[in-house]
Amino acid sequence: MHIAQVHDWSEGPRYVTVDDPPAPTETQIQLRVLAAGLHQVVRSRASGQHYSANSLPHSVGVDCVGRDVATGKLYYCVNMQASFGSFAELITVAKGTVHALPESVDPLSFAASVNPGMSSWLALTQRTSNLPKSYTVLIVGATSASGRLAVFVAKALGAGKIIGVARNEAALAKIEGLDEFIVQKDPVTDTDFSQVDCDIVLDYVYGVLTLHLLSTISVPRPLQYVNIGSLSRDEIAIPSALLRSRDITIRGSGPGAIAPQIIQHEIKRLVPTMAGWGLPGAHGVPLKDIEEAWQDKSLQSKGRLVFIP
């Protein structure tokens, strides 16, 4: 069969031939992959820059939608182990890593959505505490794939008000479910957070924008900040005086911060919830074209990419 595999971190994935996976045992299931999402974490792992996978050869992909070879039933599968790769024609995995889907689900849209949606779901369910009723969420990086889905997730988990932050005003205005939005200025320090009143910050950007936000926001109650991503690729130093002068709780959310068994448990809650949403479409790319597509900037700008065998 064919898979996408990395043999040199500087080269990116290659379309290679390998042996078919072994037949499933009683505790396993074999899926024929229909669609595997190209998420930010997939790119990071494939470049050797993510802490969850740093050895070669690296098989690409962390999740997929596929059909059970034996029964034809539809499943979503996710596995963050370094040895796993979902950009393949067939995978044999533990039954505990798959989740049944209704036939009404579009495999491409679903494969593109669960991983980015899971980021905010885990942040809100596992990395916050004692949330007030109808809490307010500020999403930094709201126009990203994960940020857009965080709006759906926050509402499903009880948020009463959602505020988005991003550079593109036109894109912010089109996001369904946002109650307010703040346009990021250039320079970042011109962005006005002084009137923001929220309980939680979900941050996909990090960097100077985050430092400015935490330094200038004035909330008259405890503020919970959760870092989920670092799209800015910048690191910052948070002054100790800022931490002592505000009632701010700072956490991160991701593999390592949350135990694998808890992640699997939460996915069991998230998957049926998402199956009922009208998810936006995704752009499918044949797996055999991965080497060209990986470098194609115009294709990447489409967003929500999935690879199909």
XYZ file of C-alpha atoms in Angstrom, residues 41-294:
254
model
C 0.008 19.721 14.300
C 0.476 17.413 11.286
C 2.713 19.971 9.588
C 4.646 20.559 12.788
C 5.217 16.837 13.349
C 6.263 16.296 9.726
C 8.966 18.962 10.086
C 10.338 17.470 13.322
C 9.261 20.510 15.333
C 6.552 18.976 17.528
C 7.310 17.316 20.842
C 4.963 14.385 20.121
C 7.026 13.007 17.209
C 10.749 13.511 16.612
C 12.176 10.282 15.191
C 12.643 9.106 11.587
C 11.134 7.664 9.518
C 7.971 9.556 10.437
C 4.561 8.462 9.150
C 2.375 11.506 8.529
C -1.061 12.195 10.024
C -2.786 12.015 13.398
C -6.408 11.293 12.482
C -8.777 10.248 9.708
C -12.233 9.117 8.719
C -12.340 5.561 7.403
C -14.455 2.465 6.876
C -14.054 -0.795 8.734
C -12.724 -3.257 6.162
C -14.780 -6.049 7.757
C -18.153 -4.337 8.275
C -18.171 -1.198 6.118
C -19.093 0.987 9.104
C -17.846 4.565 9.219
C -15.423 5.662 11.949
C -13.295 8.586 13.046
C -9.843 7.611 14.319
C -7.266 9.661 16.215
C -3.863 8.634 17.533
C -1.027 10.936 18.621
C 1.556 8.189 19.122
C 4.805 8.841 17.287
C 4.572 5.546 15.409
C 1.103 6.259 13.987
C 0.332 7.805 10.605
C -3.089 8.300 9.045
C -1.933 9.419 5.580
C -2.218 5.846 4.352
C -4.535 3.588 2.411
C -5.059 1.187 5.320
C -4.480 1.436 9.070
C -4.803 -1.162 11.824
C -5.507 0.451 15.183
C -6.822 -0.307 18.661
C -10.614 -0.265 18.905
C -10.328 2.309 21.683
C -8.999 4.903 19.198
C -11.997 4.796 16.833
C -15.407 6.426 17.172
C -18.512 5.455 15.211
C -20.017 8.018 12.825
C -23.436 8.258 11.190
C -23.521 7.715 7.426
C -24.763 11.301 7.009
C -21.311 12.669 7.889
C -19.178 14.033 5.034
C -15.782 12.309 5.489
C -13.783 15.243 4.091
C -15.418 17.919 6.230
C -15.296 15.787 9.351
C -11.656 14.777 8.892
C -10.768 18.453 8.477
C -12.685 19.550 11.571
C -12.253 17.249 14.568
C -8.611 17.991 15.358
C -8.968 21.797 15.234
C -12.293 21.532 17.063
C -10.789 19.259 19.690
C -8.239 21.916 20.628
C -10.834 24.281 22.101
C -12.988 21.447 23.459
C -10.084 20.113 25.531
C -9.050 23.617 26.580
C -12.514 24.416 27.920
C -13.283 21.041 29.490
C -9.849 20.187 30.898
C -7.809 23.371 31.303
C -10.348 25.686 32.931
C -12.144 25.462 36.263
C -15.209 26.855 38.036
C -16.555 28.613 34.973
C -19.472 30.971 35.664
C -22.802 30.373 33.959
C -22.957 31.800 30.415
C -19.273 32.738 30.572
C -17.569 35.018 28.052
C -14.754 33.729 25.833
C -12.137 35.773 23.959
C -10.679 33.789 21.024
C -7.306 35.081 19.820
C -6.798 33.897 16.245
C -10.515 33.540 15.556
C -10.159 33.388 11.762
C -7.941 30.278 11.854
C -9.576 26.885 11.261
C -9.298 26.105 14.976
C -10.516 29.548 15.984
C -13.626 29.327 13.811
C -14.528 25.941 15.259
C -13.854 27.250 18.779
C -16.942 29.442 18.341
C -19.112 26.335 17.793
C -17.402 24.518 20.662
C -17.731 27.369 23.148
C -21.436 27.729 22.469
C -21.937 23.963 22.801
C -20.154 24.074 26.182
C -22.218 26.907 27.649
C -20.579 30.180 26.604
C -22.971 33.114 26.641
C -20.774 35.560 24.709
C -17.895 35.052 22.285
C -15.422 37.713 21.148
C -12.987 37.110 18.290
C -9.577 38.664 17.649
C -7.711 38.541 14.318
C -6.045 40.743 11.698
C -8.660 40.435 8.945
C -11.751 42.523 9.709
C -13.721 41.206 6.727
C -13.061 37.590 7.727
C -14.010 38.304 11.341
C -17.303 39.809 10.252
C -18.212 36.610 8.413
C -17.647 34.218 11.333
C -20.967 32.749 12.392
C -21.630 32.956 16.124
C -19.304 35.792 17.110
C -20.991 38.391 19.305
C -18.165 40.929 18.964
C -14.755 41.149 17.344
C -11.541 43.115 17.751
C -9.259 43.780 14.794
C -5.565 43.283 15.523
C -3.651 46.461 14.671
C -0.177 47.009 13.293
C 1.779 47.560 15.446
C 0.161 45.070 17.804
C 0.388 47.515 20.709
C -2.231 49.707 19.005
C -4.855 46.997 19.500
C -7.319 48.120 22.173
C -8.206 45.465 24.766
C -9.011 47.935 27.529
C -12.789 47.483 27.219
C -12.772 43.679 27.006
C -14.692 41.893 29.750
C -14.247 38.128 29.597
C -13.744 35.034 31.745
C -11.536 32.976 29.427
C -8.936 33.662 26.756
C -8.323 30.899 24.200
C -5.094 31.805 22.398
C -3.990 30.298 19.081
C -1.488 33.071 18.274
C 0.778 33.787 21.291
C 3.758 36.142 21.012
C 3.702 39.925 21.312
C -0.071 40.031 20.868
C -0.555 37.855 23.941
C 1.814 39.942 26.051
C -0.014 43.113 25.014
C -3.392 41.520 25.742
C -2.458 40.299 29.226
C -0.781 43.620 30.035
C -3.693 45.840 29.040
C -6.880 43.845 29.656
C -8.648 44.901 32.837
C -11.164 42.324 34.044
C -12.805 42.816 37.463
C -12.829 39.066 38.215
C -10.580 36.018 37.782
C -9.304 35.594 34.232
C -8.330 32.177 32.875
C -5.854 32.213 29.979
C -5.258 29.021 27.969
C -2.590 28.797 25.285
C -3.492 26.339 22.525
C -1.209 27.373 19.663
C 1.566 29.692 18.550
C 0.741 30.849 15.038
C 2.942 33.906 15.562
C 5.966 31.620 16.137
C 7.199 34.188 18.683
C 8.240 33.531 22.265
C 7.679 36.064 25.028
C 8.688 36.772 28.604
C 5.764 37.567 30.896
C 6.829 40.058 33.605
C 6.457 38.764 37.137
C 4.716 41.992 38.156
C 1.935 41.244 35.682
C 1.328 37.848 37.290
C 1.299 39.317 40.804
C -0.903 42.309 40.030
C -3.749 40.477 38.270
C -5.917 37.484 39.128
C -4.777 35.552 36.062
C -4.473 31.784 35.757
C -2.201 30.728 32.875
C -2.355 27.234 31.420
C -1.516 25.430 28.209
C -3.587 22.797 26.458
C -2.331 19.937 24.306
C -0.866 16.437 24.391
C 1.276 16.262 27.522
C -0.820 18.770 29.435
C -3.728 16.325 29.159
C -3.408 12.563 29.665
C -4.060 10.390 26.562
C -6.904 8.513 28.261
C -8.655 11.790 29.075
C -8.255 12.966 25.483
C -9.855 9.762 24.220
C -12.698 10.156 26.714
C -13.383 13.721 25.585
C -13.250 12.729 21.918
C -16.091 10.297 22.654
C -18.127 13.330 23.755
C -16.953 15.643 20.978
C -17.431 13.365 17.954
C -21.203 12.834 18.301
C -21.622 16.528 19.095
C -19.752 17.577 15.947
C -21.604 15.003 13.840
C -24.711 17.146 14.283
C -23.081 20.389 13.131
C -23.201 21.804 9.621
C -19.436 21.783 9.113
C -17.839 23.834 6.312
C -16.468 21.924 3.340
C -12.867 20.852 2.876
C -10.543 20.633 -0.113
C -9.462 17.085 -0.941
C -6.026 16.327 -2.400
C -4.977 12.860 -3.690
C -2.348 11.285 -1.458
C -0.161 10.557 -4.488
C 0.229 14.326 -4.980
C 1.458 15.004 -1.446
C 5.003 15.918 -2.439
C 3.839 18.736 -4.745
C 0.901 19.786 -2.564
C 3.092 20.066 0.534
